[in-house]
């Protein structure tokens, strides 16, 4: 969601006439921090970064610094009290106001802090500057009606707001028209999508509707919630050819007592039941998850239950986290916070258990031919190894060789966004290698766009400015206006 919002911020600023700084620029005129309060030490890192920028700003009068995102929503005016050289603070509900706030701060030569308590315009309607030519994020809802005790999201993003299906599908079509092959539907809880307009099967219907969009080759989504997961979503995944057989479903804990303390209202049996149904409908499905170890009060027996579920679920990958307090969440003040060394030791055992399983699951793919959507930035060692990288349909990372059987290199012909079929020759716990000649290479419109250096831009629906008492905006240097 943070990346999705950053693309909106870039789009808004470009539409207001700003030009992206290049790395050789001495000093940008504007620096925007889009903060994420879910990450550990987000505040320390923000204030550290702001401290480093202070002397830069002192040397470059007129430079502006803006802070947005979840941490801004949480800390509000505190940010300018701690760092008075910050010019603008904006929250999660008013991203669209950024150009106006920058203008106002410049005009008044004073910091502007504007935080709204709820969303008035869906952020997806803002102009966007997409980073990828081949894949796009499409938000279907924002906010969350759950109250997980470790999570700050509901406090900072508010109650769930669902976007209308027609608007979502229009955005998906607009992306596909620009050459995008893959979309990821985004929501804090995609399974409760439709709660606002009274259709609990809306998400499954949305997946099926994505299946009717010509040129859309891959549909993914994140995140589902085991509490609200319904069988029709499994059927829609299995029966809609462009929906990928990959499911990232957060487990958080395998212990029912810990789930209760986390206020997550499913139990491990239900979680495993969903996985069983997904596997029955899609035997090739790759299931990934998030797990927190060391939640307050977690016992060794609770932790063992998490390991049991991990072994039974056979995840293809898992994001594992050591519990750490997030100020403002109920869990932060719970008794029975565990000592760091206990959490660390359990974490290491969890990682070892997860790796053993993900490695075994990956090894089952050796000898299989997979379809890879070629990506940018997925293979850190590609330059050295002469490989290229991308994601298989099930989401696995694949590094593949580009030499044909007669020794010709296809490296110059295969572009990010193209599709390559290749046969897996080696499996590691976190990736697959395909070191034989590619079986097939298909040039795509996304690849053409990457080659031409074009990234998709969705213009946004320009409805007016979300000014809340803002003065009139100075004329923008380019046609159009920035909105929220
Ligand atoms: S479902 Fe729980 S963890 Fe996820 S965003 Fe909502 S409150 Fe946070």
Coordinates of C-alpha atoms and ligand atoms in Angstrom, one line a residue:
X1 CA 0.0 0.0 0.0
X2 CA 2.9 2.3 0.8
X3 CA 4.4 1.7 -2.7
X4 CA 1.0 2.2 -4.3
X5 CA 0.7 5.5 -2.4
X6 CA 4.2 6.6 -3.4
X7 CA 3.3 6.1 -7.1
X8 CA 0.3 8.4 -6.5
X9 CA 2.6 11.0 -4.8
X10 CA 4.9 10.9 -7.8
X11 CA 2.0 11.2 -10.3
X12 CA 0.5 14.1 -8.4
X13 CA 3.8 16.0 -8.3
X14 CA 4.5 15.4 -11.9
X15 CA 1.0 16.5 -12.8
X16 CA 1.6 19.7 -10.8
X17 CA 4.7 20.4 -12.9
X18 CA 7.5 18.9 -10.9
X19 CA 10.2 16.9 -12.6
X20 CA 11.7 13.8 -11.1
X21 CA 15.2 14.4 -9.8
X22 CA 18.0 12.3 -11.3
X23 CA 20.8 10.9 -9.2
X24 CA 23.2 13.4 -10.6
X25 CA 21.2 16.3 -9.4
X26 CA 23.1 18.1 -6.7
X27 CA 20.1 18.7 -4.5
X28 CA 16.4 18.1 -5.2
X29 CA 14.0 21.0 -4.6
X30 CA 11.7 18.7 -2.8
X31 CA 12.1 15.6 -0.7
X32 CA 9.0 13.6 0.3
X33 CA 9.1 10.8 2.9
X34 CA 6.2 8.4 2.6
X35 CA 6.5 6.7 5.9
X36 CA 5.3 3.3 7.1
X37 CA 4.5 2.9 10.8
X38 CA 4.3 -0.9 10.4
X39 CA 8.0 -1.2 10.0
X40 CA 10.1 -1.4 13.1
X41 CA 11.8 1.8 14.3
X42 CA 10.0 3.8 11.6
X43 CA 10.2 7.0 13.8
X44 CA 13.9 6.6 14.6
X45 CA 14.7 6.2 10.9
X46 CA 12.5 9.1 9.9
X47 CA 14.1 11.5 12.4
X48 CA 17.5 10.2 11.5
X49 CA 16.9 11.0 7.9
X50 CA 15.4 14.4 8.6
X51 CA 18.5 15.2 10.8
X52 CA 20.8 14.3 7.9
X53 CA 18.8 16.5 5.5
X54 CA 18.9 19.6 7.8
X55 CA 22.4 20.8 6.7
X56 CA 21.5 20.2 3.1
X57 CA 18.5 22.3 3.4
X58 CA 20.4 25.0 5.2
X59 CA 22.7 25.3 2.2
X60 CA 19.9 25.3 -0.3
X61 CA 17.3 27.9 0.7
X62 CA 13.9 27.1 -0.9
X63 CA 14.3 23.4 -0.6
X64 CA 11.2 21.8 0.8
X65 CA 10.8 18.6 2.9
X66 CA 7.4 16.9 3.2
X67 CA 6.5 13.9 5.4
X68 CA 3.4 11.8 4.7
X69 CA 2.1 8.3 5.3
X70 CA 1.2 6.4 8.4
X71 CA 3.8 7.9 10.7
X72 CA 2.7 11.4 9.8
X73 CA -0.9 10.4 10.5
X74 CA 0.3 9.2 13.9
X75 CA 2.8 11.9 14.9
X76 CA 1.1 14.9 13.2
X77 CA 2.3 18.2 14.5
X78 CA 4.9 16.4 16.6
X79 CA 7.0 16.1 13.5
X80 CA 7.4 19.8 13.0
X81 CA 8.0 20.3 16.7
X82 CA 10.9 17.7 16.6
X83 CA 12.1 18.8 13.2
X84 CA 11.1 22.4 12.6
X85 CA 12.8 22.5 9.2
X86 CA 10.1 20.2 7.8
X87 CA 7.7 22.2 5.5
X88 CA 4.7 19.9 5.1
X89 CA 3.1 17.1 7.1
X90 CA 0.2 15.2 5.4
X91 CA -1.6 12.1 6.4
X92 CA -2.9 8.9 4.8
X93 CA -6.3 10.4 4.0
X94 CA -5.2 13.4 2.1
X95 CA -2.3 12.4 -0.2
X96 CA -3.9 14.5 -2.9
X97 CA -3.4 17.7 -0.9
X98 CA 0.4 17.5 -1.1
X99 CA 1.0 19.9 -4.1
X100 CA -1.4 22.5 -2.5
X101 CA 0.3 22.2 0.9
X102 CA 3.8 22.6 -0.6
X103 CA 2.6 25.7 -2.4
X104 CA 0.9 27.1 0.7
X105 CA 4.0 26.4 2.9
X106 CA 6.2 28.2 0.3
X107 CA 3.8 31.2 0.0
X108 CA 3.4 31.6 3.8
X109 CA 7.0 30.6 4.6
X110 CA 5.6 28.4 7.4
X111 CA 5.1 24.7 8.0
X112 CA 1.8 23.3 6.9
X113 CA 0.4 20.3 8.9
X114 CA -2.8 18.8 7.5
X115 CA -4.2 15.5 8.7
X116 CA -7.7 14.3 7.9
X117 CA -9.6 11.8 10.1
X118 CA -11.2 10.0 7.2
X119 CA -10.8 9.5 3.5
X120 CA -12.9 11.8 1.3
X121 CA -11.5 10.8 -2.1
X122 CA -10.3 7.3 -2.9
X123 CA -6.5 7.6 -3.5
X124 CA -6.7 5.4 -6.6
X125 CA -8.5 8.3 -8.4
X126 CA -5.2 10.3 -8.1
X127 CA -2.8 10.6 -11.1
X128 CA -0.1 8.0 -10.9
X129 CA 3.4 7.6 -12.0
X130 CA 3.9 3.8 -12.1
X131 CA 7.3 2.3 -11.6
X132 CA 6.8 -0.9 -13.5
X133 CA 5.9 -1.3 -17.2
X134 CA 4.6 -4.8 -16.8
X135 CA 2.9 -5.0 -13.3
X136 CA 0.6 -2.6 -11.5
X137 CA -0.9 -2.3 -8.0
X138 CA -4.7 -1.7 -8.0
X139 CA -6.3 -0.8 -4.7
X140 CA -9.7 -2.3 -4.1
X141 CA -10.2 -1.0 -0.6
X142 CA -8.3 1.0 2.0
X143 CA -8.5 0.7 5.8
X144 CA -9.5 -2.3 7.9
X145 CA -12.5 -3.2 10.2
X146 CA -10.4 -5.7 12.2
X147 CA -8.6 -4.9 15.4
X148 CA -5.6 -7.1 15.6
X149 CA -3.9 -6.2 18.8
X150 CA -0.4 -5.9 17.2
X151 CA -1.4 -3.7 14.3
X152 CA -1.5 0.0 13.9
X153 CA -3.2 0.0 10.5
X154 CA -6.8 0.5 11.7
X155 CA -5.8 3.5 13.8
X156 CA -4.0 5.1 10.9
X157 CA -5.9 4.1 7.8
X158 CA -9.3 4.0 9.3
X159 CA -12.3 1.8 8.7
X160 CA -12.5 -0.2 5.4
X161 CA -13.6 1.8 2.4
X162 CA -14.4 -0.2 -0.7
X163 CA -14.0 1.0 -4.1
X164 CA -16.7 0.4 -6.7
X165 CA -16.0 -2.6 -8.9
X166 CA -16.5 -0.6 -12.1
X167 CA -13.8 1.9 -11.0
X168 CA -11.4 -0.9 -10.2
X169 CA -12.0 -2.7 -13.5
X170 CA -11.6 0.6 -15.4
X171 CA -8.2 1.1 -13.8
X172 CA -7.2 -2.4 -14.6
X173 CA -8.3 -1.9 -18.2
X174 CA -6.4 1.4 -18.4
X175 CA -3.2 -0.4 -17.2
X176 CA -3.6 -3.2 -19.7
X177 CA -4.1 -0.7 -22.5
X178 CA -0.7 0.7 -21.6
X179 CA 0.8 -2.8 -21.9
X180 CA 0.7 -4.0 -18.3
X181 CA 0.4 -7.8 -18.1
X182 CA 0.0 -8.3 -14.3
X183 CA -2.1 -6.6 -11.7
X184 CA -2.1 -7.1 -7.9
X185 CA -5.4 -6.2 -6.3
X186 CA -4.7 -4.6 -3.0
X187 CA -6.6 -4.4 0.3
X188 CA -5.8 -4.8 3.9
X189 CA -8.4 -7.6 3.9
X190 CA -9.5 -8.4 0.3
X191 CA -12.0 -11.0 1.6
X192 CA -14.1 -8.5 3.3
X193 CA -14.3 -6.5 0.0
X194 CA -18.0 -5.7 -0.6
X195 CA -18.8 -5.2 3.1
X196 CA -19.6 -1.5 2.4
X197 CA -22.1 -2.3 -0.4
X198 CA -23.5 -5.5 1.1
X199 CA -22.1 -8.2 -1.1
X200 CA -19.9 -10.7 0.7
X201 CA -19.2 -12.5 -2.6
X202 CA -17.9 -9.3 -4.3
X203 CA -14.3 -10.3 -4.2
X204 CA -14.8 -13.6 -6.1
X205 CA -16.9 -11.8 -8.6
X206 CA -14.2 -9.2 -9.1
X207 CA -11.6 -11.9 -9.8
X208 CA -13.9 -13.5 -12.4
X209 CA -14.5 -10.0 -14.0
X210 CA -10.7 -9.6 -14.2
X211 CA -10.8 -12.9 -16.2
X212 CA -12.8 -11.1 -18.9
X213 CA -10.1 -8.5 -19.6
X214 CA -8.3 -9.2 -22.8
X215 CA -4.5 -8.9 -22.5
X216 CA -4.5 -9.2 -18.7
X217 CA -2.3 -12.3 -18.2
X218 CA -1.8 -12.4 -14.5
X219 CA -4.0 -11.4 -11.5
X220 CA -2.7 -11.6 -8.0
X221 CA -4.1 -10.2 -4.7
X222 CA -3.0 -9.3 -1.2
X223 CA -3.9 -9.8 1.5
X224 CA -6.7 -12.3 2.2
X225 CA -7.9 -12.9 5.8
X226 CA -8.7 -16.4 7.0
X227 CA -11.7 -15.1 9.0
X228 CA -13.5 -13.9 5.9
X229 CA -12.2 -16.3 3.3
X230 CA -15.1 -17.9 1.4
X231 CA -15.2 -20.9 -0.9
X232 CA -16.4 -18.9 -3.9
X233 CA -13.0 -17.1 -3.9
X234 CA -11.2 -20.5 -4.3
X235 CA -13.6 -21.4 -7.1
X236 CA -13.0 -18.1 -8.8
X237 CA -9.2 -18.6 -8.5
X238 CA -9.4 -22.1 -9.9
X239 CA -11.8 -21.3 -12.7
X240 CA -10.4 -17.9 -13.9
X241 CA -7.4 -18.7 -16.2
X242 CA -5.6 -15.4 -15.6
X243 CA -5.8 -15.6 -11.8
X244 CA -2.4 -16.9 -10.6
X245 CA -2.4 -20.0 -8.3
X246 CA -0.6 -18.2 -5.6
X247 CA -2.0 -17.2 -2.2
X248 CA -0.4 -15.1 0.4
X249 CA -2.5 -15.8 3.5
X250 CA -1.2 -14.4 6.8
X251 CA -1.1 -17.1 9.6
X252 CA 0.6 -14.9 12.3
X253 CA 0.4 -17.8 14.8
X254 CA -0.5 -21.5 14.8
X255 CA -1.6 -21.3 18.5
X256 CA -5.3 -20.7 19.0
X257 CA -4.5 -19.0 22.4
X258 CA -2.1 -16.6 20.7
X259 CA -4.6 -15.9 17.9
X260 CA -7.2 -15.1 20.5
X261 CA -4.8 -12.7 22.2
X262 CA -4.0 -11.2 18.8
X263 CA -7.7 -10.8 18.3
X264 CA -7.6 -12.7 15.1
X265 CA -10.9 -14.6 15.1
X266 CA -10.0 -17.7 13.1
X267 CA -8.3 -20.7 14.5
X268 CA -5.6 -22.9 13.1
X269 CA -8.1 -25.6 12.1
X270 CA -9.9 -23.1 9.9
X271 CA -6.7 -21.9 8.4
X272 CA -5.5 -25.4 7.5
X273 CA -9.0 -26.2 6.2
X274 CA -8.8 -23.3 3.7
X275 CA -5.4 -24.5 2.6
X276 CA -6.7 -28.0 2.1
X277 CA -9.5 -26.7 -0.1
X278 CA -7.1 -24.5 -2.1
X279 CA -4.8 -27.4 -2.7
X280 CA -7.8 -29.6 -3.7
X281 CA -8.9 -27.1 -6.3
X282 CA -5.4 -26.0 -7.4
X283 CA -2.8 -28.7 -6.7
X284 CA -0.1 -26.4 -8.1
X285 CA -0.9 -23.5 -5.8
X286 CA 2.0 -21.8 -4.0
X287 CA 0.9 -20.7 -0.5
X288 CA 2.9 -18.1 1.3
X289 CA 2.4 -16.5 4.7
X290 CA 3.3 -14.0 7.5
X291 CA 4.2 -15.3 10.9
X292 CA 5.0 -13.4 14.1
X293 CA 7.0 -15.1 16.8
X294 CA 7.3 -14.0 20.4
X295 CA 3.9 -12.3 20.8
X296 CA 3.3 -11.4 24.5
X297 CA 2.4 -14.5 26.5
X298 CA 3.4 -16.9 23.8
X299 CA 4.6 -20.2 25.5
X300 CA 6.9 -22.8 24.1
X301 CA 3.8 -25.0 23.6
X302 CA 2.2 -22.1 21.6
X303 CA 5.3 -21.8 19.5
X304 CA 5.4 -25.6 18.8
X305 CA 1.8 -25.3 17.5
X306 CA 3.1 -22.6 15.0
X307 CA 5.8 -25.1 13.9
X308 CA 3.1 -27.8 13.5
X309 CA 1.0 -25.6 11.3
X310 CA 4.0 -24.6 9.2
X311 CA 4.9 -28.3 8.7
X312 CA 1.3 -29.1 7.7
X313 CA 0.7 -26.1 5.5
X314 CA 3.9 -26.6 3.5
X315 CA 4.4 -23.0 2.6
X316 CA 6.5 -22.1 -0.4
X317 CA 7.7 -19.0 1.4
X318 CA 7.0 -17.2 4.7
X319 CA 7.8 -13.7 5.9
X320 CA 8.8 -14.3 9.5
X321 CA 8.8 -11.5 12.1
X322 CA 10.0 -11.2 15.7
X323 CA 7.2 -9.5 17.7
X324 CA 8.2 -6.0 18.7
X325 CA 6.0 -3.3 20.2
X326 CA 4.3 -0.8 18.0
X327 CA 3.4 2.2 20.2
X328 CA -0.3 2.9 20.1
X329 CA -1.3 -0.8 19.7
X330 CA -3.0 -2.8 22.5
X331 CA -0.3 -5.5 22.4
X332 CA 2.3 -2.9 23.3
X333 CA 0.9 -2.6 26.8
X334 CA 0.2 -6.3 27.4
X335 CA 1.8 -8.1 30.3
X336 CA 4.1 -11.0 29.5
X337 CA 6.3 -9.3 26.9
X338 CA 8.9 -12.0 26.2
X339 CA 12.6 -11.5 26.7
X340 CA 14.5 -10.7 23.5
X341 CA 16.7 -13.9 23.7
X342 CA 13.6 -16.1 23.9
X343 CA 12.1 -14.4 20.8
X344 CA 15.4 -14.6 18.9
X345 CA 15.8 -18.3 19.7
X346 CA 12.3 -19.2 18.6
X347 CA 12.7 -17.1 15.5
X348 CA 15.8 -19.0 14.5
X349 CA 14.1 -22.3 14.9
X350 CA 11.1 -21.0 12.9
X351 CA 13.3 -19.8 10.1
X352 CA 15.1 -23.1 10.0
X353 CA 11.8 -25.0 9.9
X354 CA 10.4 -22.7 7.1
X355 CA 13.5 -23.1 5.0
X356 CA 13.5 -26.8 5.2
X357 CA 10.0 -26.9 3.9
X358 CA 10.3 -24.2 1.3
X359 CA 13.5 -25.9 0.0
X360 CA 11.8 -29.2 -0.3
X361 CA 8.8 -27.6 -2.0
X362 CA 11.0 -25.8 -4.5
X363 CA 13.0 -29.0 -5.3
X364 CA 9.7 -30.6 -6.5
X365 CA 9.8 -28.1 -9.4
X366 CA 13.2 -29.2 -10.8
X367 CA 12.6 -30.5 -14.3
X368 CA 9.4 -28.5 -14.7
X369 CA 9.0 -25.9 -17.4
X370 CA 7.7 -22.6 -16.0
X371 CA 6.5 -19.3 -17.4
X372 CA 8.5 -16.4 -16.2
X373 CA 7.5 -12.7 -16.5
X374 CA 10.9 -11.0 -16.8
X375 CA 11.4 -8.4 -14.1
X376 CA 13.7 -5.6 -13.2
X377 CA 15.7 -5.7 -10.0
X378 CA 14.9 -9.2 -8.9
X379 CA 18.3 -10.7 -9.5
X380 CA 21.1 -9.0 -7.6
X381 CA 23.8 -11.3 -9.1
X382 CA 22.4 -11.4 -12.6
X383 CA 25.2 -9.2 -14.0
X384 CA 27.9 -11.5 -12.6
X385 CA 26.1 -14.8 -13.5
X386 CA 24.8 -13.7 -16.9
X387 CA 21.3 -14.7 -15.9
X388 CA 18.0 -12.7 -16.0
X389 CA 15.3 -13.0 -13.4
X390 CA 11.5 -12.9 -13.0
X391 CA 8.6 -14.5 -11.3
X392 CA 6.8 -17.7 -12.3
X393 CA 3.0 -17.7 -12.4
X394 CA 3.0 -19.1 -8.8
X395 CA 5.1 -16.1 -7.6
X396 CA 8.4 -18.0 -7.2
X397 CA 11.6 -16.1 -8.1
X398 CA 13.4 -17.7 -11.1
X399 CA 16.9 -16.8 -12.3
X400 CA 17.3 -18.1 -15.9
X401 CA 20.2 -18.4 -18.4
X402 CA 19.8 -16.6 -21.7
X403 CA 22.0 -18.7 -23.9
X404 CA 20.3 -20.8 -26.7
X405 CA 21.4 -24.4 -27.3
X406 CA 23.8 -23.1 -30.0
X407 CA 25.5 -20.7 -27.7
X408 CA 23.8 -17.5 -28.9
X409 CA 22.9 -15.1 -26.1
X410 CA 19.4 -13.7 -26.0
X411 CA 20.2 -11.2 -23.3
X412 CA 19.9 -8.3 -25.7
X413 CA 16.6 -9.5 -27.0
X414 CA 14.8 -10.4 -23.8
X415 CA 13.4 -7.3 -22.1
X416 CA 11.7 -6.7 -18.7
X417 CA 8.0 -7.4 -19.3
X418 CA 8.6 -10.2 -21.8
X419 CA 7.6 -13.8 -21.2
X420 CA 10.1 -16.6 -21.1
X421 CA 9.4 -20.3 -20.7
X422 CA 12.3 -22.2 -19.2
X423 CA 13.0 -25.4 -17.4
X424 CA 14.1 -25.5 -13.7
X425 CA 17.4 -27.1 -13.1
X426 CA 18.2 -26.2 -9.5
X427 CA 16.2 -25.2 -6.4
X428 CA 17.3 -23.1 -3.4
X429 CA 15.1 -22.3 -0.4
X430 CA 14.3 -18.8 -1.8
X431 CA 14.7 -19.1 -5.5
X432 CA 14.9 -21.4 -8.5
X433 CA 17.5 -21.5 -11.3
X434 CA 17.0 -22.5 -14.9
X435 CA 20.4 -22.9 -16.5
X436 CA 19.4 -24.6 -19.7
X437 CA 18.5 -22.8 -22.9
X438 CA 15.1 -20.9 -22.7
X439 CA 12.4 -23.0 -24.2
X440 CA 10.5 -20.0 -25.6
X441 CA 10.7 -16.2 -25.5
X442 CA 7.6 -14.0 -26.3
X443 CA 8.0 -10.3 -26.9
X444 CA 5.2 -8.3 -25.3
X445 CA 3.9 -4.8 -25.3
X446 CA 5.2 -4.4 -21.7
X447 CA 8.6 -5.3 -23.1
X448 CA 8.3 -2.7 -25.8
X449 CA 7.4 -0.1 -23.2
X450 CA 10.4 -1.1 -21.1
X451 CA 12.7 -0.8 -24.1
X452 CA 11.3 2.6 -24.9
X453 CA 11.6 3.7 -21.3
X454 CA 7.9 4.4 -21.0
X455 CA 6.1 3.7 -17.8
X456 CA 2.3 3.5 -17.5
X457 CA 0.6 6.6 -16.3
X458 CA -3.0 6.6 -15.3
X459 CA -4.2 10.2 -15.3
X460 CA -6.6 9.9 -12.4
X461 CA -10.1 11.2 -12.2
X462 CA -9.9 14.9 -11.7
X463 CA -12.7 16.0 -9.5
X464 CA -11.3 19.1 -7.8
X465 CA -9.1 19.9 -5.0
X466 CA -9.4 18.5 -1.5
X467 CA -8.5 21.8 0.0
X468 CA -10.3 21.9 3.4
X469 CA -9.9 25.6 3.8
X470 CA -6.9 25.9 1.6
X471 CA -6.3 29.1 -0.2
X472 CA -6.6 29.1 -4.0
X473 CA -3.7 27.3 -5.7
X474 CA -1.1 29.2 -7.7
X475 CA -1.3 28.4 -11.4
X476 CA 0.5 25.1 -12.1
X477 CA 3.3 25.3 -14.5
X478 CA 1.7 22.7 -16.7
X479 CA -1.8 22.1 -17.9
X480 CA -4.1 20.3 -15.5
X481 CA -4.4 20.4 -11.8
X482 CA -3.5 18.2 -8.9
X483 CA -6.3 16.7 -7.0
X484 CA -7.4 14.3 -4.3
Ligands
LIG1 S1 -6.4 -7.6 9.4 FE1 -5.4 -7.2 11.3 S2 -3.2 -7.1 10.7 FE2 -4.4 -6.9 8.9 S3 -4.6 -4.6 8.6 FE3 -6.4 -5.4 9.7 S4 -5.9 -5.0 11.8 FE4 -4.0 -5.0 10.7

